[in-house]
Amino acid sequence: MCKNCDKSISCCRQVKVSGGFWERRRAATSTTCCFVFTVAVPLTTVCLQAAHKTFRIKTKLAKKMKQNRPIPPWIRNCTGNKIRYNAKRRHWRRTKLKL
């Protein structure tokens, strides 16, 4: 059961933001389960990308771009389907690089 709205837990979703916090509560006006997310992210955690990058940063970004891909199909065949996906796969919006 949900702590806030006395419904099943599937109605409530949690959102985590790095450097911030999340808050979940039911809106007083509606009968359905509504969420209000409060996000407080310090300005230091926001990663702004410069137009002119140094060569060192550019090579690191290029390496991370090459690493961020699915595994080739022949690796599944070699390992007998033990390795099915890339566990270190990264989404550009969810997980940020610490550069």
PDB file of C-alpha atoms in Angstrom:
ATOM      1  CA  MET A   1       0.000   0.000   0.000  1.00  0.00           C
ATOM      2  CA  CYS A   2       1.058   3.557  -0.661  1.00  0.00           C
ATOM      3  CA  LYS A   3       1.787   5.653   2.444  1.00  0.00           C
ATOM      4  CA  ASN A   4       0.253   8.776   0.991  1.00  0.00           C
ATOM      5  CA  CYS A   5      -2.897   7.803  -0.883  1.00  0.00           C
ATOM      6  CA  ASP A   6      -4.015   4.354   0.446  1.00  0.00           C
ATOM      7  CA  LYS A   7      -3.756   2.771  -2.997  1.00  0.00           C
ATOM      8  CA  SER A   8      -1.654  -0.041  -4.341  1.00  0.00           C
ATOM      9  CA  ILE A   9       2.065   0.652  -4.647  1.00  0.00           C
ATOM     10  CA  SER A  10       1.869   0.496  -8.447  1.00  0.00           C
ATOM     11  CA  CYS A  11       0.061   3.841  -8.522  1.00  0.00           C
ATOM     12  CA  CYS A  12       2.977   5.693  -6.945  1.00  0.00           C
ATOM     13  CA  ARG A  13       6.257   6.290  -8.732  1.00  0.00           C
ATOM     14  CA  GLN A  14       9.438   7.656  -7.276  1.00  0.00           C
ATOM     15  CA  VAL A  15      11.794   9.995  -9.073  1.00  0.00           C
ATOM     16  CA  LYS A  16      15.352  10.456  -7.883  1.00  0.00           C
ATOM     17  CA  VAL A  17      17.463  13.381  -8.965  1.00  0.00           C
ATOM     18  CA  SER A  18      21.178  13.425  -8.267  1.00  0.00           C
ATOM     19  CA  GLY A  19      22.040  16.241  -5.924  1.00  0.00           C
ATOM     20  CA  GLY A  20      18.416  16.860  -5.059  1.00  0.00           C
ATOM     21  CA  PHE A  21      15.527  15.165  -3.310  1.00  0.00           C
ATOM     22  CA  TRP A  22      12.077  13.937  -4.266  1.00  0.00           C
ATOM     23  CA  GLU A  23       8.771  14.367  -2.542  1.00  0.00           C
ATOM     24  CA  ARG A  24       5.583  12.414  -3.220  1.00  0.00           C
ATOM     25  CA  ARG A  25       2.147  13.429  -1.976  1.00  0.00           C
ATOM     26  CA  ARG A  26      -1.488  13.327  -2.978  1.00  0.00           C
ATOM     27  CA  ALA A  27      -3.160  16.436  -4.327  1.00  0.00           C
ATOM     28  CA  ALA A  28      -6.011  17.636  -2.103  1.00  0.00           C
ATOM     29  CA  THR A  29      -8.381  18.528  -4.951  1.00  0.00           C
ATOM     30  CA  SER A  30      -8.438  15.303  -6.953  1.00  0.00           C
ATOM     31  CA  THR A  31      -9.479  11.773  -6.064  1.00  0.00           C
ATOM     32  CA  THR A  32      -6.780  10.144  -8.175  1.00  0.00           C
ATOM     33  CA  CYS A  33      -3.196   9.674  -7.134  1.00  0.00           C
ATOM     34  CA  CYS A  34      -1.249  12.795  -8.112  1.00  0.00           C
ATOM     35  CA  PHE A  35       2.363  13.648  -7.492  1.00  0.00           C
ATOM     36  CA  VAL A  36       4.172  16.840  -6.729  1.00  0.00           C
ATOM     37  CA  PHE A  37       7.907  16.605  -7.294  1.00  0.00           C
ATOM     38  CA  THR A  38      10.159  19.053  -5.538  1.00  0.00           C
ATOM     39  CA  VAL A  39      13.671  19.135  -6.915  1.00  0.00           C
ATOM     40  CA  ALA A  40      16.466  21.185  -5.426  1.00  0.00           C
ATOM     41  CA  VAL A  41      19.652  20.830  -7.446  1.00  0.00           C
ATOM     42  CA  PRO A  42      22.619  23.051  -6.606  1.00  0.00           C
ATOM     43  CA  LEU A  43      24.083  24.986  -9.516  1.00  0.00           C
ATOM     44  CA  THR A  44      27.430  23.251  -9.057  1.00  0.00           C
ATOM     45  CA  THR A  45      25.975  19.874 -10.080  1.00  0.00           C
ATOM     46  CA  VAL A  46      24.573  21.183 -13.355  1.00  0.00           C
ATOM     47  CA  CYS A  47      27.039  20.215 -16.065  1.00  0.00           C
ATOM     48  CA  LEU A  48      27.327  22.932 -18.695  1.00  0.00           C
ATOM     49  CA  GLN A  49      29.315  21.926 -21.759  1.00  0.00           C
ATOM     50  CA  ALA A  50      31.640  24.486 -23.288  1.00  0.00           C
ATOM     51  CA  ALA A  51      31.631  25.071 -27.030  1.00  0.00           C
ATOM     52  CA  HIS A  52      35.458  25.059 -27.101  1.00  0.00           C
ATOM     53  CA  LYS A  53      36.672  21.838 -25.477  1.00  0.00           C
ATOM     54  CA  THR A  54      40.210  20.878 -24.569  1.00  0.00           C
ATOM     55  CA  PHE A  55      41.760  17.932 -26.374  1.00  0.00           C
ATOM     56  CA  ARG A  56      41.842  15.876 -23.181  1.00  0.00           C
ATOM     57  CA  ILE A  57      38.093  16.337 -22.566  1.00  0.00           C
ATOM     58  CA  LYS A  58      37.357  15.648 -26.222  1.00  0.00           C
ATOM     59  CA  THR A  59      39.239  12.326 -26.162  1.00  0.00           C
ATOM     60  CA  LYS A  60      37.462  11.270 -22.958  1.00  0.00           C
ATOM     61  CA  LEU A  61      34.084  12.077 -24.497  1.00  0.00           C
ATOM     62  CA  ALA A  62      35.013  10.138 -27.638  1.00  0.00           C
ATOM     63  CA  LYS A  63      36.024   7.098 -25.570  1.00  0.00           C
ATOM     64  CA  LYS A  64      32.771   7.207 -23.584  1.00  0.00           C
ATOM     65  CA  MET A  65      30.812   7.472 -26.842  1.00  0.00           C
ATOM     66  CA  LYS A  66      32.507   4.326 -28.155  1.00  0.00           C
ATOM     67  CA  GLN A  67      31.879   2.436 -24.901  1.00  0.00           C
ATOM     68  CA  ASN A  68      28.191   3.322 -24.859  1.00  0.00           C
ATOM     69  CA  ARG A  69      26.865   0.743 -27.307  1.00  0.00           C
ATOM     70  CA  PRO A  70      25.130  -2.640 -27.166  1.00  0.00           C
ATOM     71  CA  ILE A  71      27.247  -5.774 -27.223  1.00  0.00           C
ATOM     72  CA  PRO A  72      27.827  -7.358 -30.642  1.00  0.00           C
ATOM     73  CA  PRO A  73      25.720 -10.434 -31.461  1.00  0.00           C
ATOM     74  CA  TRP A  74      28.784 -12.654 -31.874  1.00  0.00           C
ATOM     75  CA  ILE A  75      29.659 -12.178 -28.169  1.00  0.00           C
ATOM     76  CA  ARG A  76      26.310 -13.730 -27.244  1.00  0.00           C
ATOM     77  CA  ASN A  77      27.184 -16.740 -29.373  1.00  0.00           C
ATOM     78  CA  CYS A  78      30.707 -17.029 -27.920  1.00  0.00           C
ATOM     79  CA  THR A  79      29.573 -16.892 -24.300  1.00  0.00           C
ATOM     80  CA  GLY A  80      26.574 -19.177 -24.759  1.00  0.00           C
ATOM     81  CA  ASN A  81      24.161 -16.274 -24.124  1.00  0.00           C
ATOM     82  CA  LYS A  82      25.584 -15.685 -20.610  1.00  0.00           C
ATOM     83  CA  ILE A  83      26.337 -12.054 -21.481  1.00  0.00           C
ATOM     84  CA  ARG A  84      23.106 -10.665 -22.910  1.00  0.00           C
ATOM     85  CA  TYR A  85      23.435  -6.904 -22.574  1.00  0.00           C
ATOM     86  CA  ASN A  86      25.926  -4.179 -21.749  1.00  0.00           C
ATOM     87  CA  ALA A  87      25.608  -3.590 -18.009  1.00  0.00           C
ATOM     88  CA  LYS A  88      27.558  -0.315 -18.228  1.00  0.00           C
ATOM     89  CA  ARG A  89      25.234   1.254 -20.786  1.00  0.00           C
ATOM     90  CA  ARG A  90      24.602   4.945 -20.072  1.00  0.00           C
ATOM     91  CA  HIS A  91      21.716   7.217 -21.009  1.00  0.00           C
ATOM     92  CA  TRP A  92      22.709  10.772 -21.889  1.00  0.00           C
ATOM     93  CA  ARG A  93      20.053  12.369 -19.711  1.00  0.00           C
ATOM     94  CA  ARG A  94      19.843  10.042 -16.697  1.00  0.00           C
ATOM     95  CA  THR A  95      23.506   9.363 -15.925  1.00  0.00           C
ATOM     96  CA  LYS A  96      26.025  12.146 -16.337  1.00  0.00           C
ATOM     97  CA  LEU A  97      29.768  11.783 -16.820  1.00  0.00           C
ATOM     98  CA  LYS A  98      31.927  13.145 -14.022  1.00  0.00           C
ATOM     99  CA  LEU A  99      34.221  15.244 -16.220  1.00  0.00           C
TER     100      LEU A  99
END
